[in-house]
Amino acid sequence: MKDQSSKIPSNTNKNVIDRFKKLQQKEVSIPDIFDGIISKNTAALSKGITLVESSQKKHSQKAQQLIEKCLPFANNSTRIGVTGVPGVGKSTFIEALGNLLIKKGKRVAVLAVDPSSTISGGSILGDKTRMESLVRSKGAFIRPSPSGSSLGGVAQKTRESIILCEAAGYDVIIIETVGVGQSETAVHSMVDFFLLLKLAGAGDELQGIKRGIIEMADAIVINKADGDNLKRAREARNQFKKALHLYPIAESSWSPEVLTCSALKNTGIEEIWELILKYLEISSKNGYFEQNRIRQNKFWLLQTIEEELKSSFYNHPEIKKSLSDQIKAVQQHKITPFAAASYLLDQHKSLK
Amino acid sequence: MKDQSSKIPSNTNKNVIDRFKKLQQKEVSIPDIFDGIISKNTAALSKGITLVESSQKKHSQKAQQLIEKCLPFANNSTRIGVTGVPGVGKSTFIEALGNLLIKKGKRVAVLAVDPSSTISGGSILGDKTRMESLVRSKGAFIRPSPSGSSLGGVAQKTRESIILCEAAGYDVIIIETVGVGQSETAVHSMVDFFLLLKLAGAGDELQGIKRGIIEMADAIVINKADGDNLKRAREARNQFKKALHLYPIAESSWSPEVLTCSALKNTGIEEIWELILKYLEISSKNGYFEQNRIRQNKFWLLQTIEEELKSSFYNHPEIKKSLSDQIKAVQQHKITPFAAASYLLDQHKSLK
């Protein structure tokens, strides 16, 4: 496994900071950015996303105006999520898939959700030396993960950026994520097709996969199926196939498939795209595709409300102090968790 | 599968109503009930639990006093959760296990979590003709599921009842649940050992199990392993064993085991108890047992707070109306889920 953090070029953070500075210096014209986005101008799209990612109040109001203007033009791409542990070859895979799609005349945007990145830390897709050939393609747009300390915030920015990319006419949006915290769940809740990248390893193939991830996957792809590794990759494929067979049938009535590929040697990529097309056909026909998007929207609406309710409760300085006292009392069996909760809720009410 | 709802005796609801009536008629003396509980008087324990289950404000204050007095005497039983679909033989199994434990000199309390039961509907364990021999045992205490419309409420009452049972000196508390909504998750979060009962069936043994349940189980027990069914039960056992092997290692570092039994013929029950003892030994030694209880307490504290925050938001009449408008707007792509959430949160703030 390569250490990706060491590969972030020194100019990445400077670029991000420069962009924000530019935003602050001059007045942002929403109609101009919107016109640019609609006419497929990538500079305008970049500017729009920077606005979405800004944490300044005046920017976020403008961002909402921009998103609202873009909404009627959005919602008509295929959204694909790609996850896998570091070292599995996510970037190489996304580049191979992206290049294939560009060749087929599609326009491809690549976004990322990485809550572990910060403005000073760097992020996946932040390394400009990765995805070199895709970066140079006219039909491709690549954007690193927004920075932020909470997954909710990062996910919201990415989800709003999807809308801008769709308004800019991208046919396929690929969203990359690493297995940090609940980031796969967040990405799974914003895509149509969720793909888990794996490597063939020694021993039990399912070891080390976080609980629940396999159940989310619409496809498992064993990468680096080349050279000496080919036989092991095929064995891993069979093991995963058997394992998937044991899972309950998904709500989409889609049976997840297991494929092998070599992103480096560019083999097996076409088959993966064909599988995605098959999924899109089936899920469109049986209505699941549309249902799922509606449910995802409702999920984000409720999720955002609940996160905000919780954070305004737990971040109240008085509650913070009391909470730790109450947790102590519960641990010492002086009070039940329910009585402690009731005490804190009463306190919160009286504070407002 | 037998339809259990049709087997509830007509006198059950009358009994419950009578109990609440008695509570209302005379003043409840907490010191008397407490003394009774501590001296292992089952009538006092029943009265205490009825107080805990009451939804009247004056009772819930008294209930909290009682629980507080009991707390220092609680927390020293083994808590076992038993789940499985209707017809799997949960009651027969619990009776067989309970009888074995009584024979070993243990005192056993059986509680239930069934959020589908209501005061007019009946509940699991509500059928007095079930567990006939265990009911007659001096060392056993059996209590049907508290009624209530929300799982949170039902779970809280059961969890508080555990404290009273422990103060009354029960060594083992068995908590039965059916697979309704999130009830397994609730029970899993209040027990030390979680047991999934299954039947050997034709075809894929894992079909029909709700996602996540297998990952929660510390043991899977294939019941009705007798007569013609014995061979199939053993096959099912092997299939489950293979499947469990594919799951990631649990945090307790315990590898869940698969056993067979016949609760009806009373075979395999001793082996199950030995397995539970083995689990208790390992998890006590490595500290997981205590850690898990502390984490469960914290879980219920936070869970109760968050449920209350959500319910006071969503049940606000003004919010209810706006929410459905906003969901519609989101579905028609007129607004993003985030903008809709922000609108609703602002409205909620202004309403207070």
XYZ file of C-alpha atoms in Angstrom:
704
model
C 0.000 0.000 0.000
C 1.335 3.376 -0.884
C 1.116 6.217 1.537
C -0.974 8.713 -0.335
C -0.509 11.547 2.107
C 3.153 11.747 1.231
C 2.308 12.175 -2.448
C 0.332 15.385 -2.170
C 2.099 18.068 -4.161
C 3.086 21.113 -2.222
C 1.021 23.451 -4.373
C -2.393 21.888 -3.627
C -3.198 23.772 -0.471
C -1.917 26.994 -1.888
C -4.304 26.566 -4.812
C -7.265 26.090 -2.529
C -6.365 29.115 -0.448
C -5.829 31.217 -3.595
C -9.277 30.291 -4.858
C -10.938 31.395 -1.651
C -8.933 34.620 -1.669
C -10.085 35.404 -5.204
C -13.677 34.808 -4.153
C -13.309 37.311 -1.359
C -11.625 39.989 -3.431
C -14.298 40.571 -6.010
C -18.064 40.457 -6.005
C -19.338 37.141 -7.316
C -21.919 37.331 -10.090
C -24.319 34.398 -9.834
C -25.910 34.972 -13.277
C -22.423 34.945 -14.871
C -21.382 31.743 -13.116
C -24.718 30.141 -13.952
C -24.447 31.052 -17.653
C -20.925 29.672 -17.671
C -21.993 26.403 -16.078
C -24.894 25.927 -18.472
C -22.597 26.562 -21.441
C -20.195 23.888 -20.136
C -17.454 26.260 -19.104
C -15.248 24.394 -16.610
C -13.781 27.575 -15.119
C -17.301 28.726 -14.211
C -18.101 25.276 -12.793
C -14.935 25.399 -10.660
C -15.869 28.855 -9.421
C -19.388 27.641 -8.573
C -18.083 24.677 -6.611
C -15.630 26.896 -4.742
C -18.605 29.027 -3.745
C -20.480 25.919 -2.564
C -17.442 24.831 -0.566
C -16.884 28.194 1.095
C -17.808 28.338 4.751
C -18.516 32.085 4.686
C -22.092 33.101 5.266
C -22.261 35.549 2.319
C -20.919 32.844 0.001
C -23.325 30.203 1.200
C -26.312 32.445 0.439
C -24.983 33.027 -3.082
C -24.236 29.315 -3.403
C -27.868 28.524 -2.583
C -29.036 30.945 -5.289
C -26.724 29.291 -7.804
C -27.833 25.779 -6.852
C -31.476 26.798 -7.148
C -30.876 28.103 -10.667
C -29.047 24.895 -11.613
C -31.617 22.486 -10.121
C -33.969 22.372 -13.160
C -30.970 21.384 -15.316
C -29.687 18.752 -12.911
C -30.649 15.210 -12.009
C -29.935 13.590 -15.378
C -26.543 11.963 -14.932
C -25.516 8.523 -13.794
C -23.957 8.778 -10.341
C -21.410 6.091 -9.497
C -19.765 5.643 -6.094
C -16.352 3.971 -5.828
C -14.912 2.856 -2.500
C -12.059 0.676 -1.319
C -9.181 0.726 1.157
C -6.071 2.814 0.400
C -3.790 0.992 -2.019
C -6.576 -0.815 -3.829
C -6.075 1.432 -6.853
C -9.141 3.651 -6.757
C -7.553 6.516 -8.717
C -6.129 4.240 -11.413
C -9.487 2.513 -11.685
C -11.440 5.766 -11.938
C -9.007 7.002 -14.560
C -9.426 3.809 -16.612
C -13.218 3.928 -16.357
C -13.242 7.677 -17.043
C -11.055 7.308 -20.147
C -13.319 4.568 -21.473
C -16.381 6.768 -21.017
C -14.687 9.758 -22.665
C -13.882 7.499 -25.627
C -17.578 6.622 -25.784
C -18.378 10.327 -26.058
C -19.514 10.805 -22.468
C -18.555 13.749 -20.289
C -17.271 12.628 -16.886
C -16.949 14.470 -13.587
C -14.999 12.998 -10.684
C -15.691 14.212 -7.146
C -14.624 12.856 -3.767
C -15.840 12.548 -0.187
C -13.014 12.393 2.289
C -13.875 13.791 5.716
C -10.329 13.114 6.931
C -8.957 15.829 4.673
C -8.600 19.366 5.975
C -7.476 22.543 4.321
C -3.996 21.969 5.685
C -3.994 18.215 5.320
C -4.761 17.393 1.727
C -7.257 14.918 0.383
C -7.866 12.120 -2.046
C -7.890 13.392 -5.611
C -5.789 16.264 -4.320
C -2.762 14.811 -5.977
C -2.575 16.368 -9.419
C -0.019 13.801 -10.542
C -2.729 11.136 -10.299
C -5.256 10.593 -13.083
C -2.856 12.364 -15.415
C -4.411 11.290 -18.686
C -7.993 11.860 -17.494
C -7.092 15.351 -16.257
C -5.970 16.224 -19.774
C -9.226 15.034 -21.389
C -11.506 17.772 -22.591
C -14.641 15.965 -21.437
C -13.405 15.300 -17.904
C -13.696 17.402 -14.768
C -11.841 16.361 -11.610
C -12.291 17.974 -8.240
C -10.676 16.945 -4.926
C -12.727 16.345 -1.796
C -14.032 19.480 -0.108
C -12.343 20.012 3.219
C -14.218 20.025 6.480
C -14.171 18.409 9.844
C -17.603 16.787 9.773
C -18.700 14.132 7.341
C -22.104 15.812 7.137
C -20.554 19.046 5.931
C -18.241 17.385 3.417
C -21.078 15.217 2.099
C -23.418 18.192 1.724
C -20.840 20.129 -0.304
C -20.210 17.160 -2.570
C -23.905 16.561 -3.038
C -24.470 20.199 -3.998
C -21.494 20.017 -6.357
C -23.170 17.066 -8.126
C -26.034 19.405 -9.009
C -23.658 21.957 -10.541
C -21.830 19.237 -12.490
C -25.112 17.897 -13.817
C -26.204 21.377 -14.870
C -22.863 21.599 -16.685
C -23.907 18.584 -18.710
C -21.728 15.830 -17.265
C -23.252 12.459 -18.135
C -21.473 10.406 -15.509
C -20.456 11.590 -12.039
C -17.991 9.334 -10.262
C -17.647 9.864 -6.521
C -14.586 8.429 -4.858
C -14.417 7.738 -1.139
C -12.102 6.077 1.322
C -13.443 3.916 4.105
C -13.272 6.537 6.820
C -16.003 6.606 9.450
C -19.359 6.547 7.770
C -18.179 8.026 4.484
C -19.233 4.987 2.435
C -22.747 5.252 3.814
C -22.816 8.932 2.895
C -21.618 8.233 -0.636
C -23.942 5.246 -0.995
C -26.786 7.652 -0.203
C -25.905 9.977 -3.081
C -25.210 7.580 -5.942
C -27.184 5.282 -8.224
C -24.561 2.543 -8.369
C -22.098 1.687 -5.622
C -18.912 -0.172 -6.479
C -16.524 -1.744 -3.987
C -12.939 -2.216 -5.174
C -10.977 -5.070 -3.633
C -7.679 -6.845 -4.017
C -7.110 -10.560 -4.024
C -5.326 -11.293 -0.792
C -4.168 -14.329 1.063
C -6.599 -16.167 3.287
C -10.093 -15.051 4.048
C -11.109 -12.599 1.361
C -13.716 -10.862 3.450
C -11.520 -10.061 6.404
C -10.995 -6.420 7.021
C -14.088 -5.212 5.250
C -16.130 -2.945 7.440
C -19.485 -4.339 8.464
C -22.230 -3.405 6.099
C -20.090 -2.298 3.152
C -20.549 -5.537 1.233
C -24.302 -5.300 1.691
C -24.245 -1.830 0.117
C -22.274 -2.800 -2.976
C -23.994 -3.212 -6.343
C -20.760 -4.657 -7.649
C -17.502 -5.885 -6.157
C -14.520 -5.516 -8.472
C -11.260 -7.320 -7.769
C -8.595 -4.982 -9.090
C -4.996 -5.771 -10.068
C -6.116 -8.991 -11.757
C -3.018 -9.241 -13.918
C 0.242 -11.193 -14.200
C 0.960 -13.468 -11.282
C -2.073 -12.130 -9.493
C -4.616 -13.331 -12.054
C -5.264 -16.736 -10.521
C -5.676 -15.348 -7.016
C -8.020 -12.646 -8.306
C -10.232 -15.284 -9.911
C -10.274 -17.314 -6.708
C -11.202 -14.204 -4.749
C -13.979 -13.551 -7.243
C -15.443 -16.999 -6.631
C -15.244 -16.578 -2.874
C -17.032 -13.245 -3.011
C -19.671 -14.655 -5.331
C -20.440 -17.405 -2.833
C -20.525 -14.928 0.023
C -22.864 -12.559 -1.821
C -25.198 -15.440 -2.502
C -25.731 -15.763 1.245
C -26.934 -12.182 1.644
C -30.623 -11.304 1.542
C -31.903 -9.955 -1.759
C -31.477 -6.183 -2.051
C -34.471 -3.900 -2.256
C -33.553 -3.022 -5.831
C -33.978 -6.758 -6.615
C -30.529 -6.430 -8.224
C -28.136 -9.292 -7.470
C -24.725 -7.724 -6.916
C -22.050 -9.137 -9.229
C -18.355 -9.752 -8.768
C -15.932 -8.914 -11.575
C -12.176 -8.727 -11.957
C -10.168 -6.050 -13.723
C -6.737 -4.576 -14.073
C -7.032 -0.821 -14.077
C -3.322 -0.601 -14.838
C -3.467 -2.932 -17.875
C -6.889 -1.597 -18.802
C -8.581 -5.007 -18.860
C -12.089 -5.760 -17.614
C -13.133 -2.089 -17.561
C -15.533 -2.377 -20.498
C -17.304 -5.284 -18.730
C -17.784 -3.144 -15.629
C -19.399 -0.373 -17.646
C -21.659 -2.938 -19.330
C -22.680 -4.191 -15.893
C -23.526 -0.649 -14.819
C -25.599 -0.175 -17.980
C -27.433 -3.446 -17.242
C -28.152 -2.190 -13.723
C -29.429 1.137 -15.028
C -31.729 -0.639 -17.490
C -33.197 -2.984 -14.876
C -33.560 -0.348 -12.162
C -35.132 2.149 -14.564
C -37.613 -0.412 -15.816
C -38.735 -1.562 -12.371
C -38.902 2.003 -11.079
C -36.226 1.515 -8.420
C -33.884 4.116 -9.930
C -36.345 6.975 -9.505
C -37.662 5.698 -6.157
C -34.117 5.501 -4.840
C -33.321 9.089 -5.825
C -36.498 10.331 -4.163
C -35.644 8.360 -1.038
C -32.086 9.703 -1.072
C -33.411 13.260 -1.179
C -35.723 12.584 1.744
C -32.857 10.925 3.612
C -30.642 14.026 3.226
C -33.457 16.334 4.253
C -34.136 14.433 7.493
C -30.460 13.691 8.098
C -29.545 17.383 7.894
C -32.307 18.332 10.328
C -31.338 15.638 12.817
C -27.636 16.410 12.666
C -28.366 20.058 13.347
C -30.710 19.266 16.266
C -28.072 17.042 17.822
C -25.180 19.407 17.280
C -27.031 22.407 18.726
C -27.837 20.286 21.798
C -24.442 18.694 22.366
C -22.455 21.829 21.533
C -24.225 23.967 24.102
C -21.482 24.789 26.652
C -23.745 24.177 29.687
C -24.952 20.850 28.261
C -21.400 19.779 27.457
C -20.458 20.160 31.108
C -23.582 18.466 32.438
C -23.353 15.618 29.945
C -19.975 14.520 31.173
C -21.219 14.682 34.792
C -24.286 12.617 33.915
C -22.260 10.030 32.015
C -20.068 9.639 35.091
C -23.119 9.225 37.341
C -24.550 6.593 34.984
C -21.259 4.697 34.946
C -21.205 4.691 38.729
C -24.760 3.305 38.719
C -26.047 6.349 40.584
C -28.667 7.120 37.968
C -30.214 5.313 35.009
C -29.419 6.494 31.482
C -33.089 7.464 31.086
C -33.167 9.632 34.206
C -29.906 11.265 33.112
C -31.354 11.963 29.661
C -34.465 13.448 31.163
C -32.354 15.707 33.423
C -30.327 16.967 30.441
C -33.405 17.544 28.277
C -35.030 19.580 31.051
C -31.854 21.605 31.453
C -31.695 22.248 27.696
C -35.294 23.483 27.680
C -34.624 25.888 30.523
C -31.547 27.269 28.748
C -33.391 28.394 25.646
C -45.862 -21.157 11.930
C -48.558 -20.682 14.462
C -50.443 -17.454 14.685
C -49.648 -16.309 18.186
C -52.064 -13.429 18.208
C -54.983 -15.834 18.108
C -53.690 -17.657 21.178
C -53.803 -14.762 23.622
C -56.237 -15.643 26.381
C -59.125 -13.271 26.795
C -58.206 -12.443 30.370
C -54.774 -10.918 29.637
C -55.860 -7.380 28.903
C -58.305 -7.414 31.758
C -55.437 -8.328 34.104
C -53.311 -5.455 32.883
C -56.148 -2.987 33.237
C -56.940 -4.303 36.720
C -53.354 -3.791 37.793
C -53.341 -0.172 36.669
C -56.683 0.387 38.397
C -55.305 -0.950 41.671
C -52.327 1.365 41.347
C -54.625 4.335 40.984
C -56.906 3.439 43.858
C -54.407 3.484 46.666
C -51.312 5.447 47.457
C -48.175 3.555 46.415
C -45.496 3.198 49.082
C -42.054 3.144 47.476
C -40.226 2.003 50.639
C -42.661 -0.943 50.967
C -42.245 -1.994 47.348
C -38.474 -1.598 47.606
C -38.274 -3.721 50.775
C -40.407 -6.348 49.071
C -38.192 -6.412 45.987
C -35.001 -6.699 48.032
C -36.489 -9.577 50.023
C -37.338 -11.387 46.770
C -41.075 -10.948 47.023
C -42.477 -11.437 43.506
C -45.711 -9.591 44.254
C -43.684 -6.495 45.169
C -41.560 -6.914 42.042
C -44.705 -7.133 39.900
C -46.076 -4.012 41.542
C -42.789 -2.191 40.940
C -42.740 -3.127 37.265
C -46.373 -2.054 36.876
C -45.326 1.320 38.275
C -42.441 1.497 35.783
C -44.819 0.630 32.952
C -47.458 3.171 33.888
C -47.684 6.173 31.610
C -49.083 8.440 34.327
C -46.862 11.307 35.410
C -47.308 10.704 39.173
C -46.390 7.042 38.695
C -43.321 7.753 36.619
C -41.896 10.019 39.353
C -42.435 7.263 41.929
C -40.980 4.733 39.497
C -37.818 6.815 39.204
C -37.500 6.905 43.014
C -37.890 3.133 43.158
C -35.346 2.542 40.373
C -32.870 4.831 42.094
C -33.176 2.835 45.321
C -32.740 -0.426 43.406
C -29.742 0.698 41.326
C -27.033 -0.114 43.929
C -28.412 -3.675 44.101
C -28.642 -4.133 40.363
C -26.198 -4.865 37.575
C -25.129 -8.336 38.710
C -27.115 -10.712 36.526
C -26.412 -12.297 33.180
C -28.639 -10.713 30.564
C -29.483 -12.903 27.588
C -31.416 -11.761 24.515
C -33.348 -14.293 22.442
C -34.734 -13.438 19.016
C -36.193 -15.321 16.066
C -39.153 -15.191 13.699
C -42.610 -16.288 14.923
C -42.902 -20.057 14.892
C -39.252 -20.708 15.594
C -40.119 -21.822 19.125
C -38.821 -18.946 21.228
C -41.147 -19.625 24.175
C -40.449 -23.355 24.226
C -36.745 -22.623 24.026
C -36.816 -20.064 26.830
C -38.824 -22.477 28.962
C -36.306 -25.274 28.372
C -33.342 -23.000 29.130
C -35.135 -21.505 32.131
C -35.975 -24.917 33.574
C -32.364 -26.018 33.198
C -31.147 -22.923 35.030
C -33.704 -23.381 37.818
C -32.458 -26.951 38.216
C -28.942 -25.524 38.577
C -30.181 -23.358 41.432
C -30.391 -20.115 39.476
C -33.259 -17.639 39.709
C -34.539 -16.655 36.263
C -36.578 -13.671 35.100
C -38.082 -13.560 31.612
C -39.014 -10.202 30.085
C -39.974 -9.237 26.550
C -39.689 -6.358 24.091
C -42.512 -6.328 21.578
C -43.373 -2.854 20.303
C -46.194 -4.284 18.181
C -48.208 -5.085 21.294
C -50.640 -2.532 22.661
C -52.812 -2.565 25.711
C -55.689 -3.763 23.548
C -53.630 -6.018 21.337
C -51.696 -8.423 23.528
C -48.031 -9.314 23.370
C -45.503 -12.065 23.313
C -45.279 -13.786 26.688
C -48.830 -12.584 27.227
C -50.125 -16.077 26.746
C -50.229 -17.661 30.176
C -50.675 -21.112 28.668
C -47.143 -20.864 27.302
C -44.115 -21.649 29.495
C -46.461 -23.554 31.772
C -43.840 -25.461 33.718
C -41.516 -22.446 34.070
C -44.404 -20.294 35.337
C -44.929 -22.786 38.172
C -41.246 -22.729 39.236
C -40.576 -20.872 42.436
C -37.333 -19.350 41.116
C -38.850 -18.016 37.913
C -40.479 -14.677 37.160
C -42.198 -14.126 33.810
C -43.510 -10.799 32.608
C -45.069 -9.999 29.211
C -43.836 -7.120 27.064
C -44.854 -3.660 28.266
C -47.316 -2.085 25.897
C -46.594 1.086 24.018
C -46.601 2.463 20.545
C -42.931 3.410 20.267
C -40.042 1.001 20.470
C -38.106 3.561 22.499
C -40.801 3.607 25.174
C -41.176 -0.160 25.317
C -37.402 -0.639 25.442
C -36.984 1.923 28.229
C -39.624 0.186 30.369
C -38.003 -3.201 29.836
C -34.579 -1.837 30.607
C -35.807 -0.277 33.857
C -37.568 -3.543 34.723
C -34.217 -5.347 34.369
C -32.908 -3.181 37.212
C -35.816 -4.147 39.467
C -35.386 -7.850 38.611
C -31.690 -7.654 39.402
C -32.398 -5.958 42.719
C -34.791 -8.845 43.393
C -31.852 -11.192 43.027
C -32.509 -12.839 39.683
C -29.269 -14.346 38.384
C -30.275 -14.627 34.748
C -32.567 -12.255 32.856
C -33.805 -13.574 29.531
C -35.273 -10.999 27.169
C -37.400 -12.283 24.332
C -38.068 -10.260 21.217
C -39.675 -10.729 17.835
C -38.124 -9.276 14.713
C -40.310 -6.179 14.524
C -38.754 -2.938 13.314
C -35.583 -2.306 15.234
C -36.522 -4.358 18.275
C -33.556 -6.724 17.918
C -31.180 -3.788 17.913
C -32.857 -2.448 21.055
C -32.594 -5.811 22.822
C -29.036 -6.348 21.591
C -28.197 -3.041 23.291
C -29.457 -4.223 26.677
C -28.042 -7.745 26.931
C -24.675 -9.382 27.457
C -25.315 -12.309 25.126
C -27.524 -12.254 22.050
C -28.924 -15.501 20.695
C -30.631 -15.938 17.329
C -33.013 -18.899 17.053
C -33.440 -20.418 13.588
C -35.099 -23.373 11.938
C -33.565 -25.625 9.330
C -35.397 -24.813 6.119
C -35.129 -25.837 2.535
C -32.750 -23.954 0.274
C -30.674 -20.996 1.268
C -30.541 -20.948 5.058
C -29.844 -17.258 5.315
C -32.748 -16.053 3.238
C -35.280 -14.040 5.107
C -32.985 -12.922 7.899
C -33.055 -9.205 8.328
C -29.823 -7.455 7.428
C -27.548 -7.063 10.360
C -29.171 -9.581 12.705
C -26.619 -12.298 12.017
C -23.805 -9.851 12.700
C -25.306 -9.125 16.125
C -25.644 -12.749 17.229
C -23.213 -14.267 19.712
C -24.761 -17.632 18.939
C -27.111 -19.012 16.321
C -29.173 -21.961 17.539
C -31.020 -24.192 15.071
C -34.118 -25.289 16.981
C -36.385 -28.282 16.309
C -33.372 -30.467 15.611
C -35.230 -33.704 16.262
C -36.783 -36.664 14.401
C -36.845 -36.287 10.637
C -35.527 -32.779 10.974
C -32.215 -33.740 12.573
C -30.247 -34.148 9.345
C -31.485 -30.873 7.895
C -30.711 -29.067 11.135
C -27.126 -30.313 11.025
C -26.786 -29.208 7.406
C -28.161 -25.809 8.313
C -25.659 -25.630 11.139
C -22.773 -26.218 8.730
C -24.062 -23.618 6.310
C -24.344 -21.021 9.044
C -20.903 -21.865 10.345
C -19.415 -21.222 6.922
C -21.344 -17.991 6.581
C -20.262 -16.729 10.008
C -16.687 -17.445 9.105
C -16.973 -14.836 6.360
C -17.969 -12.061 8.741
C -15.409 -9.715 10.247
C -14.294 -10.508 13.780
C -16.574 -8.962 16.407
C -15.309 -6.290 18.763
C -15.660 -8.713 21.670
C -13.154 -10.933 19.823
C -15.716 -13.690 20.378
C -16.337 -15.955 17.387
C -20.081 -16.610 17.269
C -20.948 -20.309 17.340
C -23.738 -22.304 15.766
C -25.486 -25.033 17.767
C -28.526 -27.227 17.299
C -31.158 -28.080 19.889
C -34.631 -29.390 20.341
C -36.385 -27.276 22.923
C -39.347 -29.664 22.768
C -37.258 -32.814 23.385
C -34.944 -30.898 25.727
C -31.757 -31.799 23.856
C -28.813 -29.481 23.276
C -29.919 -26.983 25.940
C -27.097 -27.791 28.345
C -24.562 -27.183 25.541
C -26.057 -23.757 24.918
C -25.718 -22.782 28.565
C -22.122 -24.006 28.553
C -21.452 -21.843 25.516
C -22.900 -18.824 27.319
C -20.692 -19.566 30.339
C -17.669 -19.791 28.051
C -18.589 -16.421 26.560
C -18.986 -14.873 30.014
C -15.601 -16.182 31.083
C -13.800 -14.879 27.995
C -15.539 -11.507 27.928
C -15.010 -10.954 31.655
C -11.336 -11.781 31.378
C -10.662 -9.487 28.433
C -12.728 -6.682 29.949
C -15.285 -6.620 27.134
C -18.202 -7.520 29.414
C -17.829 -4.423 31.582
C -16.885 -2.171 28.662
C -19.968 -3.303 26.790
C -22.278 -2.513 29.710
C -20.785 0.943 30.080
C -21.177 1.526 26.359
C -24.774 0.284 26.477
C -25.563 2.785 29.232
C -24.051 5.602 27.235
C -25.931 4.435 24.157
C -29.280 4.604 25.983
C -28.475 8.004 27.448
C -27.692 9.513 24.029
C -30.411 7.545 22.264
C -33.076 8.843 24.658
C -31.932 12.433 24.179
C -31.858 12.157 20.403
C -35.245 10.448 20.170
C -36.762 13.213 22.270
C -35.131 15.997 20.215
C -36.437 14.432 17.011
C -39.916 13.755 18.289
C -40.360 17.269 19.667
C -39.290 18.633 16.273
C -41.317 16.367 14.004
C -44.417 16.376 16.204
C -44.722 20.145 16.209
C -47.975 20.790 14.287
C -46.519 23.699 12.270
C -43.426 21.687 11.356
C -45.543 18.695 10.363
C -47.347 20.800 7.788
C -44.195 22.494 6.466
C -42.275 19.234 6.309
C -44.701 17.676 3.885
C -44.613 20.832 1.726
C -40.814 20.817 1.719
C -40.633 17.115 0.861
C -42.899 17.785 -2.106
C -40.715 20.699 -3.237
C -37.610 18.531 -2.969
C -39.244 15.761 -4.985
C -40.150 18.254 -7.696
C -36.517 19.424 -7.756
C -37.539 22.947 -6.762
C -35.231 23.004 -3.751
C -32.327 20.905 -2.468
C -32.801 18.731 0.619
C -30.265 20.953 2.429
C -32.072 24.198 1.658
C -35.345 22.573 2.735
C -33.766 21.410 5.995
C -32.394 24.855 6.663
C -35.839 26.397 6.048
C -37.476 23.981 8.505
C -34.811 24.508 11.170
C -35.224 28.272 10.936
C -38.977 27.889 11.225
C -38.586 25.651 14.285
C -36.337 28.218 15.976
C -38.837 31.009 15.386
C -41.661 28.891 16.827
C -40.065 28.425 20.209
